Coordinates of C-alpha atoms in Angstrom, one line a residue:
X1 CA 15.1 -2.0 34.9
X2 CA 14.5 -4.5 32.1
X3 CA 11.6 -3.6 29.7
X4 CA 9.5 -6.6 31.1
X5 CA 10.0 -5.6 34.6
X6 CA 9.3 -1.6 33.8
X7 CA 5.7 -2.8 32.1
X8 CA 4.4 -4.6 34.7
X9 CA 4.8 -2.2 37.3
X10 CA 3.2 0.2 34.8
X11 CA 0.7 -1.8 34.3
X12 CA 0.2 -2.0 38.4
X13 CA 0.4 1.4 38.8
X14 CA -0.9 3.3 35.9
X15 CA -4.7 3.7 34.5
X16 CA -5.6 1.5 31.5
X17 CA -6.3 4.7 29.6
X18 CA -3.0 6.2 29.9
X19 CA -0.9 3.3 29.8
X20 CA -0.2 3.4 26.6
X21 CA 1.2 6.9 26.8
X22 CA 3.3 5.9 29.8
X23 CA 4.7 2.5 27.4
X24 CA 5.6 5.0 24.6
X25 CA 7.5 6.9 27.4
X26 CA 8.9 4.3 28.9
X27 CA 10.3 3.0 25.1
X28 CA 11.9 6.2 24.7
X29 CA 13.9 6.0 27.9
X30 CA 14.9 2.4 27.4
X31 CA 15.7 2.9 23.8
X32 CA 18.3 5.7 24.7
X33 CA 19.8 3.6 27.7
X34 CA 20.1 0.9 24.6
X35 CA 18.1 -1.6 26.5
X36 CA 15.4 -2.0 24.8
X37 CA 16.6 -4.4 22.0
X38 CA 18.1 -6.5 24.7
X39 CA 14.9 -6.6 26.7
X40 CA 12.2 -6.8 23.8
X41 CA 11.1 -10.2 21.7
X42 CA 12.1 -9.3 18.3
X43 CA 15.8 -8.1 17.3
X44 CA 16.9 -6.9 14.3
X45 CA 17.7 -9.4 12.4
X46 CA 16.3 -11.6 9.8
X47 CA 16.1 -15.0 12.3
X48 CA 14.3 -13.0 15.3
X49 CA 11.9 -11.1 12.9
X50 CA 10.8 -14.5 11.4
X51 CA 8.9 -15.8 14.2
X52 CA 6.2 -12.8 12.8
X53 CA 2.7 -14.2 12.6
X54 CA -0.4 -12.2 10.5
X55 CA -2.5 -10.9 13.1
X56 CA -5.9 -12.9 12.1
X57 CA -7.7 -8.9 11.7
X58 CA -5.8 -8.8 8.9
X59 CA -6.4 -12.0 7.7
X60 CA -10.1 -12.0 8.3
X61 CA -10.1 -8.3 6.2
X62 CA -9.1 -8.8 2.9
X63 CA -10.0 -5.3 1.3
X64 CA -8.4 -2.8 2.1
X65 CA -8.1 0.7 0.3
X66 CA -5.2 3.3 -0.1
X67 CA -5.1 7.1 -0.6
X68 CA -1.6 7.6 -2.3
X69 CA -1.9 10.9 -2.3
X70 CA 0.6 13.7 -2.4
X71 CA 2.3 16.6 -4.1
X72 CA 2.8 14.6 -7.8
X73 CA -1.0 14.5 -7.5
X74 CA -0.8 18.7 -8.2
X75 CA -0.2 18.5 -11.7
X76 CA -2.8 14.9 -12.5
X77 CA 0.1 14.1 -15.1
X78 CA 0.4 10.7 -13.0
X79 CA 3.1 8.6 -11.1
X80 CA 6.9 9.4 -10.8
X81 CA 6.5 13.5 -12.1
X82 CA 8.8 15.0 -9.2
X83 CA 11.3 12.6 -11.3
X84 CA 10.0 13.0 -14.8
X85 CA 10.3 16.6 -15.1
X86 CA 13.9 17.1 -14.7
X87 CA 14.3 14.5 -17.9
X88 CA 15.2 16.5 -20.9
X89 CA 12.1 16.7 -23.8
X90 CA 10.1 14.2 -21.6
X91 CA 6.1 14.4 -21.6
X92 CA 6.8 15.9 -17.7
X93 CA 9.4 17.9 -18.6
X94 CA 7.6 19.9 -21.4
X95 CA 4.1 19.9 -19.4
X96 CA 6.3 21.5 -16.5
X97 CA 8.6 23.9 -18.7
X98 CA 4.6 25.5 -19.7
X99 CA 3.3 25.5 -16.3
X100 CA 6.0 26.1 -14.0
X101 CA 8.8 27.2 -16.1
X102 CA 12.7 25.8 -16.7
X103 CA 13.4 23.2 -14.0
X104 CA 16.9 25.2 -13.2
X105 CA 14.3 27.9 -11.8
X106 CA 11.5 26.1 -11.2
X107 CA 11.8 22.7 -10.1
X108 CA 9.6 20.0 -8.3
X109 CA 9.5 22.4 -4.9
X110 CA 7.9 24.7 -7.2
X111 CA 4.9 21.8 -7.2
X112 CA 5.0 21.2 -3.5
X113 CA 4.1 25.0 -3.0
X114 CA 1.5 25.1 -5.6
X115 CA -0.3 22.0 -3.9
X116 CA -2.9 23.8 -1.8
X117 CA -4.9 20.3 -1.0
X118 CA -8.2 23.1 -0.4
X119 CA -11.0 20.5 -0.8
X120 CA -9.8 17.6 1.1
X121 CA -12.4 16.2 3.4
X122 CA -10.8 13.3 4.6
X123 CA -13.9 12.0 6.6
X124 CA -15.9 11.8 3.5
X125 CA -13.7 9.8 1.6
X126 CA -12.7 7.4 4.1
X127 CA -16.7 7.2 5.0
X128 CA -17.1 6.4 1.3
X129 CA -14.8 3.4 1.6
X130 CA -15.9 2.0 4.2
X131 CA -19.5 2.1 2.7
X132 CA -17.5 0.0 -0.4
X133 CA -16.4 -2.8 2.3
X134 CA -12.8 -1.9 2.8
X135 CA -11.8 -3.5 6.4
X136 CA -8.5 -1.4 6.6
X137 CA -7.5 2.1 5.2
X138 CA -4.2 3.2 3.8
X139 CA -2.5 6.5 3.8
X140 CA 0.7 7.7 2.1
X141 CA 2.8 9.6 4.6
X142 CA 5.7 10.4 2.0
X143 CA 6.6 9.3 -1.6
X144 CA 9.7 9.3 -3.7
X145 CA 9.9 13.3 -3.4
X146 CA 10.9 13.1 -0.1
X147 CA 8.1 15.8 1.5
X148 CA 6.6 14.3 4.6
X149 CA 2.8 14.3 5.1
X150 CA 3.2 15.1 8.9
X151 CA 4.5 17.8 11.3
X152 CA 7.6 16.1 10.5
X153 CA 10.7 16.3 13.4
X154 CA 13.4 15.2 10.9
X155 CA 12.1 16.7 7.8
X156 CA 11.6 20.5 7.5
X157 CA 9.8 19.8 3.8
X158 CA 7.1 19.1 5.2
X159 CA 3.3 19.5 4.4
X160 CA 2.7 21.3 7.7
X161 CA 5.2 24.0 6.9
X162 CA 5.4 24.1 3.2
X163 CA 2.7 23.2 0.4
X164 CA -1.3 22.9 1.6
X165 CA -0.2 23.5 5.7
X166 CA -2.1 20.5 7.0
X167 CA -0.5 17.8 8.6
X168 CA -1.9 15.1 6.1
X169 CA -1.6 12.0 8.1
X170 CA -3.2 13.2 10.7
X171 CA -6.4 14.2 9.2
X172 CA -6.1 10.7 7.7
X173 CA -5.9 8.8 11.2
X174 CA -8.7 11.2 12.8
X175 CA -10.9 9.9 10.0
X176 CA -9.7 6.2 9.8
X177 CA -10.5 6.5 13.6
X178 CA -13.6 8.2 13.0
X179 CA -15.0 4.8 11.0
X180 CA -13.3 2.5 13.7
X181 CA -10.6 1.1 9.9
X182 CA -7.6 0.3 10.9
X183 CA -5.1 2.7 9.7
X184 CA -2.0 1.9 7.7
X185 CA 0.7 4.3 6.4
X186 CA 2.9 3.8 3.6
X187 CA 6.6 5.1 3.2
X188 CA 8.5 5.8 0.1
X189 CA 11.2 7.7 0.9
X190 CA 14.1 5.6 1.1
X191 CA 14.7 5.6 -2.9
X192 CA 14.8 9.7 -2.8
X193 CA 18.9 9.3 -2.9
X194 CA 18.0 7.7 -6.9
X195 CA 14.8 9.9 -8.0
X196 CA 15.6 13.0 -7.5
X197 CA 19.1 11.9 -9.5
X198 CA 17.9 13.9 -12.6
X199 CA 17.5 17.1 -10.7
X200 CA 21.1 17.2 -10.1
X201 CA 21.9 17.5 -13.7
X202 CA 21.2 19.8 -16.7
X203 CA 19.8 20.6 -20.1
X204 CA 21.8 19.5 -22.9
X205 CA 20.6 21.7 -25.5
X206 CA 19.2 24.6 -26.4
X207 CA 19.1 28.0 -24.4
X208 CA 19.3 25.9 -20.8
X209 CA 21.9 24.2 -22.2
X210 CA 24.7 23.4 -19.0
X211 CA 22.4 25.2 -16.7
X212 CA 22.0 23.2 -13.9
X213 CA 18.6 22.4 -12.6
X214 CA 17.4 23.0 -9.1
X215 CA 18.5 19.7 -7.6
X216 CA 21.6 21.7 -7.3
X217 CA 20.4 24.6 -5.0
X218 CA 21.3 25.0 -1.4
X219 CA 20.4 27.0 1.6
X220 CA 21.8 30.3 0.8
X221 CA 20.1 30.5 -2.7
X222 CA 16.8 31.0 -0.6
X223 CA 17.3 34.2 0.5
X224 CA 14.3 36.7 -0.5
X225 CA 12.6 33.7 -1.7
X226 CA 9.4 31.6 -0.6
X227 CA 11.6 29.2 0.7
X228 CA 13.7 31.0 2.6
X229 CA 15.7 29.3 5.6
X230 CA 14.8 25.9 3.7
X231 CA 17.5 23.8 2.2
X232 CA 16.8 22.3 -0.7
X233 CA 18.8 19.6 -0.2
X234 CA 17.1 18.3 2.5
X235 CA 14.5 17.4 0.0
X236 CA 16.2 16.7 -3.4
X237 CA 19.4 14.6 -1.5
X238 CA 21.8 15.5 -3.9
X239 CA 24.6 16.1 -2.0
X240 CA 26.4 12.7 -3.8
X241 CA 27.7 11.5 -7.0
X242 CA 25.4 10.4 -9.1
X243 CA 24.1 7.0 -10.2
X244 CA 25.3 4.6 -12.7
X245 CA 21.5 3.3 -13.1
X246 CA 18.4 3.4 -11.1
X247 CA 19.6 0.8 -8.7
X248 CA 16.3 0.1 -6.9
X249 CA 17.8 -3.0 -5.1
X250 CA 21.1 -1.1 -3.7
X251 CA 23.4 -3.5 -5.7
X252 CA 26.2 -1.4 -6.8
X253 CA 27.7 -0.8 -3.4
X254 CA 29.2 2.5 -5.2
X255 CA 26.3 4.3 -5.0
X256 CA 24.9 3.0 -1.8
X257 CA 23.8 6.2 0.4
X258 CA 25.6 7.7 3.4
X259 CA 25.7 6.4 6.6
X260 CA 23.8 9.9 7.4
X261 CA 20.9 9.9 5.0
X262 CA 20.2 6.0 6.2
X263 CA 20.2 7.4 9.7
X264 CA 17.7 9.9 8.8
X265 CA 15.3 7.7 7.2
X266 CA 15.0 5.7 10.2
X267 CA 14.4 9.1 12.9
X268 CA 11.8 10.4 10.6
X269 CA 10.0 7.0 9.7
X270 CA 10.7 6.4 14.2
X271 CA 9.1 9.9 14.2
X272 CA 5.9 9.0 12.3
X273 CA 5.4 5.8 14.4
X274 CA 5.4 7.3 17.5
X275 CA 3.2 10.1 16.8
X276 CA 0.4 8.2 15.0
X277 CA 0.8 4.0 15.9
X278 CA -0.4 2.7 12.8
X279 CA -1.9 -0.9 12.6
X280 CA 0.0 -1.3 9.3
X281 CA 3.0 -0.4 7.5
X282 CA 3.9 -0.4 3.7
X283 CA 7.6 -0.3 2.7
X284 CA 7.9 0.4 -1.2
X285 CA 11.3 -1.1 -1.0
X286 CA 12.6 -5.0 -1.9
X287 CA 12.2 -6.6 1.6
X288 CA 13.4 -3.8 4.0
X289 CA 14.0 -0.5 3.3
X290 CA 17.5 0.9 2.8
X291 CA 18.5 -3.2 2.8
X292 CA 21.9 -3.9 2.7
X293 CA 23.0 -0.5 2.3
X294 CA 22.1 -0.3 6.3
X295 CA 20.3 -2.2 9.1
X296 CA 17.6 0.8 9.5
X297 CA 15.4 -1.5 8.4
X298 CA 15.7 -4.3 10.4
X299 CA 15.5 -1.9 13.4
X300 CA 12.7 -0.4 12.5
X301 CA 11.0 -3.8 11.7
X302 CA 12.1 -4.8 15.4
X303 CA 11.1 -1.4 17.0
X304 CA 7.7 -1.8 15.4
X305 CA 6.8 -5.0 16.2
X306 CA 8.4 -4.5 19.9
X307 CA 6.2 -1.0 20.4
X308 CA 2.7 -2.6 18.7
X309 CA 3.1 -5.7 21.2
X310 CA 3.4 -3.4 24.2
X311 CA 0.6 -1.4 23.1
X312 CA -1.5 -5.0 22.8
X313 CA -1.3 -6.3 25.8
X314 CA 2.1 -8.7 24.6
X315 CA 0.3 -9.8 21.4
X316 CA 1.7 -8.6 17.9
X317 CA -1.5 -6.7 16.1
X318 CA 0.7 -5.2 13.2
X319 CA 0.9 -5.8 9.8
X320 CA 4.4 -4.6 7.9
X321 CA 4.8 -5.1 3.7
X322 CA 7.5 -5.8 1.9
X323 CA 8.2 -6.8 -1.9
X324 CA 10.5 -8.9 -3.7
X325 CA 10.7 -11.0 -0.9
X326 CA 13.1 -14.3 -0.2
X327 CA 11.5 -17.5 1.1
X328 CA 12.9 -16.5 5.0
X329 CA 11.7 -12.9 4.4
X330 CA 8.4 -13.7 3.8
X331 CA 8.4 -15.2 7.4
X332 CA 9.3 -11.7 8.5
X333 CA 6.4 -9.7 7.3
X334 CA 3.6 -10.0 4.9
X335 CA 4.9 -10.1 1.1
X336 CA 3.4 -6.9 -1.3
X337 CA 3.3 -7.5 -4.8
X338 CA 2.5 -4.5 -6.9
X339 CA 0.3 -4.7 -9.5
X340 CA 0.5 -8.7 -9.8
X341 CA -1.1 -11.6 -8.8
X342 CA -0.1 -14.8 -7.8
X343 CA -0.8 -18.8 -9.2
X344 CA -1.6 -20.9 -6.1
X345 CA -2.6 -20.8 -2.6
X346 CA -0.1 -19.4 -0.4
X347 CA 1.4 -20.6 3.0
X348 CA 1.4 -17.1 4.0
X349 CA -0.7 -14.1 4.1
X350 CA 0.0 -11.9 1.2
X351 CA -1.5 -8.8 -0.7
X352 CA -1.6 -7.2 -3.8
X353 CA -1.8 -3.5 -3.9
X354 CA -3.3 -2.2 -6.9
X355 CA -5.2 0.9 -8.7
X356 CA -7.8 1.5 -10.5
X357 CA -5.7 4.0 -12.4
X358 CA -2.3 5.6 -11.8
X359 CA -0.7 5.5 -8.5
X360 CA -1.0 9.3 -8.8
X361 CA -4.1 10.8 -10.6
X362 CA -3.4 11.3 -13.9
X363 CA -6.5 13.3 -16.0
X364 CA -5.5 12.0 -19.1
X365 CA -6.3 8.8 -18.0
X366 CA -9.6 10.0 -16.7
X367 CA -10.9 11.6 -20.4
X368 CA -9.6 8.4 -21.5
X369 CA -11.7 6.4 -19.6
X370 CA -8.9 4.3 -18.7
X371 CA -9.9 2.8 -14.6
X372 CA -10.2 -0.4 -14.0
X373 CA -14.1 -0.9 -14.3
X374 CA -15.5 -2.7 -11.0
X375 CA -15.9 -5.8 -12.9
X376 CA -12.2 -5.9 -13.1
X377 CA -11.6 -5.3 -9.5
X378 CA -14.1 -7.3 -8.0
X379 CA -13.0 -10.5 -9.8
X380 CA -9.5 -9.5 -9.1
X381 CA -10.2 -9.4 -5.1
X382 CA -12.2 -12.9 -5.3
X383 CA -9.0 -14.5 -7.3
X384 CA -6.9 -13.2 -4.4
X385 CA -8.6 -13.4 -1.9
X386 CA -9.3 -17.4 -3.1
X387 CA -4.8 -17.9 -2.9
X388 CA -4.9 -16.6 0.9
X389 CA -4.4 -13.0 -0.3
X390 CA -5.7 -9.0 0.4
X391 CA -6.0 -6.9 -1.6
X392 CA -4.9 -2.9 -1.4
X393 CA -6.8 -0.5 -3.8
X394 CA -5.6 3.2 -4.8
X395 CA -8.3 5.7 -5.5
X396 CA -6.2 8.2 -6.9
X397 CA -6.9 11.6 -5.3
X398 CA -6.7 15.4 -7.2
X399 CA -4.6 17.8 -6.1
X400 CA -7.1 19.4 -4.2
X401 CA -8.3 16.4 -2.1
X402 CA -11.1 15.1 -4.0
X403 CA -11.6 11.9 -6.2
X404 CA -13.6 12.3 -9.5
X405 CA -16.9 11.4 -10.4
X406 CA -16.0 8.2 -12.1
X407 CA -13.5 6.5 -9.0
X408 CA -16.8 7.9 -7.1
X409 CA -19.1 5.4 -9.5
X410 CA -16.1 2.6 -9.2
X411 CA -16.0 2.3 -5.3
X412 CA -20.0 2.4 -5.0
X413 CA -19.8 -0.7 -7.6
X414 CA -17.4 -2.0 -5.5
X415 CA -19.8 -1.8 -2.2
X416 CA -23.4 -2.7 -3.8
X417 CA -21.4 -6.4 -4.7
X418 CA -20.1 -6.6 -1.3
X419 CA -23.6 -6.1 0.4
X420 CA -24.5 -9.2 -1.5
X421 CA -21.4 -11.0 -1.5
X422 CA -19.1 -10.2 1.4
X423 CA -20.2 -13.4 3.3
X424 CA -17.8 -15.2 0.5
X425 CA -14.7 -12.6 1.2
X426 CA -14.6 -11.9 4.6
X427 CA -13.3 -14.0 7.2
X428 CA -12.5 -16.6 4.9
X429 CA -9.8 -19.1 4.3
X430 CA -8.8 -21.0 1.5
X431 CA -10.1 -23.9 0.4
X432 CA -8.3 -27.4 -0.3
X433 CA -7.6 -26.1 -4.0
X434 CA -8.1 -22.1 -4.8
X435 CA -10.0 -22.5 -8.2
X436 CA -11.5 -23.8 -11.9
X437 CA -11.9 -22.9 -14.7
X438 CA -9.5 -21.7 -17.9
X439 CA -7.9 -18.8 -16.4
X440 CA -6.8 -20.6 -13.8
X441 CA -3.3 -21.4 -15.4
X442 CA -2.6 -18.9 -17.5
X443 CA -1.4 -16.4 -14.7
X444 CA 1.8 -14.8 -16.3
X445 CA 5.0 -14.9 -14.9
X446 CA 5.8 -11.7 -11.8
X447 CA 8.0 -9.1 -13.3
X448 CA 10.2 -7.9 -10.7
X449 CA 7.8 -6.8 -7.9
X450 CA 4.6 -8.0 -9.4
X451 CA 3.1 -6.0 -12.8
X452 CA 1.5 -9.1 -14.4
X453 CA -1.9 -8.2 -13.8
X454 CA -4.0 -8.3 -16.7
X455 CA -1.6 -10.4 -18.7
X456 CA -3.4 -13.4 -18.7
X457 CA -6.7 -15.1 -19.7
X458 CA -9.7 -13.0 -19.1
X459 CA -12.2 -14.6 -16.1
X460 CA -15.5 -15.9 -17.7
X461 CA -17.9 -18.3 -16.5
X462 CA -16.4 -21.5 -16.5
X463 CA -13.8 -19.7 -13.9
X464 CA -15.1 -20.4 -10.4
X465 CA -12.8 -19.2 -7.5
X466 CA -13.2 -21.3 -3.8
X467 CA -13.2 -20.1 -0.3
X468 CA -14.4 -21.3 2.9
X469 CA -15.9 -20.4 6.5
X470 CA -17.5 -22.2 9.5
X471 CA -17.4 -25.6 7.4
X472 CA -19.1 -24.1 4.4
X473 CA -17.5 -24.0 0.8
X474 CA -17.9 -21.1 -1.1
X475 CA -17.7 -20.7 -4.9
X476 CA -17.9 -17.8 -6.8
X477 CA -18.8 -17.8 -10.6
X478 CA -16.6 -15.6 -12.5
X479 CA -19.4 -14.5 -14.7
X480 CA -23.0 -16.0 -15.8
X481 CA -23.6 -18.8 -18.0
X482 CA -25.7 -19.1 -21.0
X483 CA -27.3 -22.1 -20.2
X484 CA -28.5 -20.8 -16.4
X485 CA -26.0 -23.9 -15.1
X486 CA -23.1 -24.1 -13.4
X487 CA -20.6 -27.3 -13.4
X488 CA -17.9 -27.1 -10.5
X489 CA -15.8 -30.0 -12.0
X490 CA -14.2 -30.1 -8.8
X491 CA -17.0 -31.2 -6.4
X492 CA -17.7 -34.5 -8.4
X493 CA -18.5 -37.6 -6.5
X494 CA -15.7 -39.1 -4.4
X495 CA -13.4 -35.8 -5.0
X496 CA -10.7 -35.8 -2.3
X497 CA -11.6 -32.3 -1.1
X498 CA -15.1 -33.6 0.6
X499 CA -15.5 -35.7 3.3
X500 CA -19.1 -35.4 3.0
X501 CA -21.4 -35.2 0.0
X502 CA -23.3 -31.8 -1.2
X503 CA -26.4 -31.3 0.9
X504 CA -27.4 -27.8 -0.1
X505 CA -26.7 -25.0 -2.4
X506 CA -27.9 -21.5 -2.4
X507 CA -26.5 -18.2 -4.1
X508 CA -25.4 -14.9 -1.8
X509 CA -28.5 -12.2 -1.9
X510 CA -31.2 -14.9 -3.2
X511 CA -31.7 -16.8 -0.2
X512 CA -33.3 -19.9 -2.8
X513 CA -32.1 -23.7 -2.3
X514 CA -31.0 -24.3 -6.1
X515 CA -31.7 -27.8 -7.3
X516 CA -28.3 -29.5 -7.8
X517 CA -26.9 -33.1 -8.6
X518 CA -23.5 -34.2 -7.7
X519 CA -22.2 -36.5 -10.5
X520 CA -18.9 -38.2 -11.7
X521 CA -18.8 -35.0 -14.0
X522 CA -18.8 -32.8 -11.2
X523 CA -21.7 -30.5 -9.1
X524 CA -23.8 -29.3 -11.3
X525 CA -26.3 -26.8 -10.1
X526 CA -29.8 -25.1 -11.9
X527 CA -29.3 -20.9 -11.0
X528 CA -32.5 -19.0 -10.3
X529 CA -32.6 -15.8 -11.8
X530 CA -30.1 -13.6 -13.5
X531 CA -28.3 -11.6 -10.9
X532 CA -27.9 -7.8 -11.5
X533 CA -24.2 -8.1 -10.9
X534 CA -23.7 -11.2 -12.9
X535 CA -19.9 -10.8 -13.3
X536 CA -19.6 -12.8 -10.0
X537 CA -21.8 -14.3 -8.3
X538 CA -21.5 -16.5 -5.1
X539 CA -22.7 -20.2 -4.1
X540 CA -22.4 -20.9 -0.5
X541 CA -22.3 -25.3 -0.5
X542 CA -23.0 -26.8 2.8

């Protein structure tokens, strides 16, 4: 029975309220006869995935916020530790020599069963967010260091069994749930082959010197240990030669991973899919994951997209990321850039994800008071969101589940400018031109995945960024001007953006017509009073 066929006589025959569990059934039955791919809309390749199409929730979003959250949180040294520690004389590597011990007897699984994750209260954070505006929430479900944040089928490291003993995602989606946020999950894990790399070698001096580190230990060496009837290769990966380099985009075929590790990937990212049917899904890979070492990726892409349609009634509700993507790939999902922001509108949805601090807390970082302040990411999510962009902010999380009082003041900044301002950002489109002002083309050049934000001309108040909605134009101000006027140079008279002339102008959370006059020189319009949150204020322009 083809897959078509077998989902309308479900449909016939089955209760709405269990028909999705009957689908997911179903799917497994006609995946395993191999029919599925045959039967279903999208195949895995580049030319079927293309006809993707941004769901318009996603579009219509535009904030979203991420919990990238994990064991590397444990120590709050920051992003990339499970890597950092086994590099000789490093930062990591002499924090973790202190706290843990030598990495040839105490390596990163050390961290995983320190991380007790004891005041996590997932519902109170995601509450939190979604008082700040964020329309979607993001979860990690595995990093770099390879330990799944599920009751993992295909990964015995995981954070049910070993480490805090919760099943991480799933408090996540219960809470994401909870607060009716669509729920996205990120995965990391493909790149494990290259990170763990380091753990696989050695000191090369001093008393350690030649003795190799724990990336090296297997099965047997567990006995009468914590880990017992674990293999610790199933989470370092080490069973290969190593790397030349840290080849994030597979090129040196020499290196590429086993056939075996890529199959893997794909049953344990398969695994987490079925269990928890996210709305979204990040890949922290350059287009797909494990792509060209493998087709994983493009199967998974296909399997996703398949499953999320039959879940929809035949429309395609998901959202799947990529980065570093080609012109044809970016009509295969939405494109990521990390860190970065773009210079014009684009054709396409796209997002940035971003922090306010390091992808995994980092206290040093905190006593330096180094977040981004709200200013920063507020102005940020208007440029974006002005280019046809989302964006994806990480509140980095302390090993024990919480977020500190500082990322507690950012996100409440973050949601008194959206009760005044949202209007401007949500459901919007852009405009016939994205913006003004002297930052406008002085974005820097992307490095690699993104990682040019910042680099640029800071926003002031001759910067105004456009959106629009239901036939009205608005324009935010990227900060307040002296003089109590503003001149949007590109609303003069006989501008081809218009058809019609300016016939009113009032600023988000005043409700006051403003006195304007629409010149050669541009609109200029007399502001009311001085805004509390002055950095950005919005004119809706009928």
């Amino acid at each position: 029975m083809k897959r078509r066929q077998l989902l309308k006589h479900l449909a016939a025959s089955i209760p709405a309220v269990a028909l999705a569990k009957h689908i997911h059934a179903a799917d497994n039955l006609l995946n395993s006869n191999h029919e599925f791919m045959a039967s279903a809309p999208f195949k895995p390749s580049w030319d079927s995935l293309s006809s993707y199409q941004a769901p318009d929730w996603f579009r219509n979003a535009k904030f979203g916020i991420w919990s990238h959250w994990g064991p590397q949180c444990q120590p709050e040294r920051g992003d990339w530790y499970a890597r950092g520690l086994y590099e000789e004389n490093s930062d990591y590597y002499k924090w973790h020599v202190a706290h843990y011990g030598h990495p040839s007897k105490a390596g990163f699984k050390e961290v995983i069963h320190n991380w007790k994750a004891e005041n996590w209260d997932p519902e109170k954070l995601v509450a939190l967010y979604k008082r700040a505006g964020a329309q979607y929430f993001f979860a990690m479900a595995n990093h770099h260091d390879n330990l799944d944040l599920w009751d993992s089928k295909y990964q015995p490291w995981n954070s049910v069994r070993v480490g805090p003993k919760k099943n991480i995602v799933a408090g996540w989606a219960k809470a994401a749930k909870k607060h009716s946020l669509p729920f996205g999950l990120s995965v990391h894990a493909a790149h494990a082959w290259m990170f763990y790399e380091t753990s696989q070698v050695s000191d090369k001096s001093g008393q350690f010197a030649g003795v190799p580190y724990d990336g090296n230990l297997t099965k047997a060496d567990g006995k009468g240990t914590w880990w017992e009837g674990l293999d610790p290769q199933e989470l370092y990966a080490q069973n290969h030669k190593l790397s030349k380099t840290f080849d994030w985009d597979w090129k040196d075929k020499t290196r590429w991973p086993s056939p075996a590790y890529c199959e893997r990937f794909y049953k344990r990212t398969m695994d987490l899919i079925k269990q928890y049917n996210p709305d979204l899904i990040y890949f922290d890979d350059s287009s797909l994951p494990l792509y060209p070492v493998s087709d994983v990726g493009l199967r998974f892409a296909a399997n996703y997209y398949n499953q999320n349609m039959a879940t929809h009634n035949g429309k395609l509700e998901a959202v799947l990321f990529g980065k570093k993507l080609t012109d044809t790939e970016k009509k295969c999902m939405v494109w990521d850039v990390e860190r970065g922001v773009l210079d014009n509108i684009q054709a396409h949805p796209w997002q940035t994800c971003s922090c306010i601090g390091n992808w995994h807390y980092d206290s040093g970082l905190y006593e330096r008071g180094g977040y981004k302040s709200t200013q920063t990411v507020v102005q940020m999510l208007v440029d974006i969101v002005s280019k046809n962009g989302n964006l994806l902010l990480n509140i980095p999380v302390r090993g024990d589940g919480t977020i500190d009082e500082k990322e507690v003041a950012i996100v409440e900044g973050i949601g008194a400018w959206m009760d005044i301002n949202s209007e401007s950002i949500f459901g919007t489109r852009p405009w016939k031109v994205f913006g003004e002002g002297p930052a406008t083309g002085s974005v820097a050049v992307l490095s690699g995945a993104g990682f040019n934000e910042g680099k640029g001309k800071s926003f002031g108040a001759s910067d105004i960024r456009f959106t629009t909605k239901n036939g009205l134009v608005y324009a935010t101000v990227l900060g307040w001007p002296e003089n109590g006027q503003v001149l949007i140079k590109t609303m003069k008279s006989g501008n081809p953006n218009q058809e019609k002339a300016v016939s009113s102008v009032e600023m988000l959370g005043d409700g006051q017509k403003l006195k304007f006059n629409q010149t050669n020189e541009g609109l200029l319009v007399k502001l009311s009073e001085k805004p509390k949150l002055s950095y950005a204020f919005a004119l809706k322009i009928s």
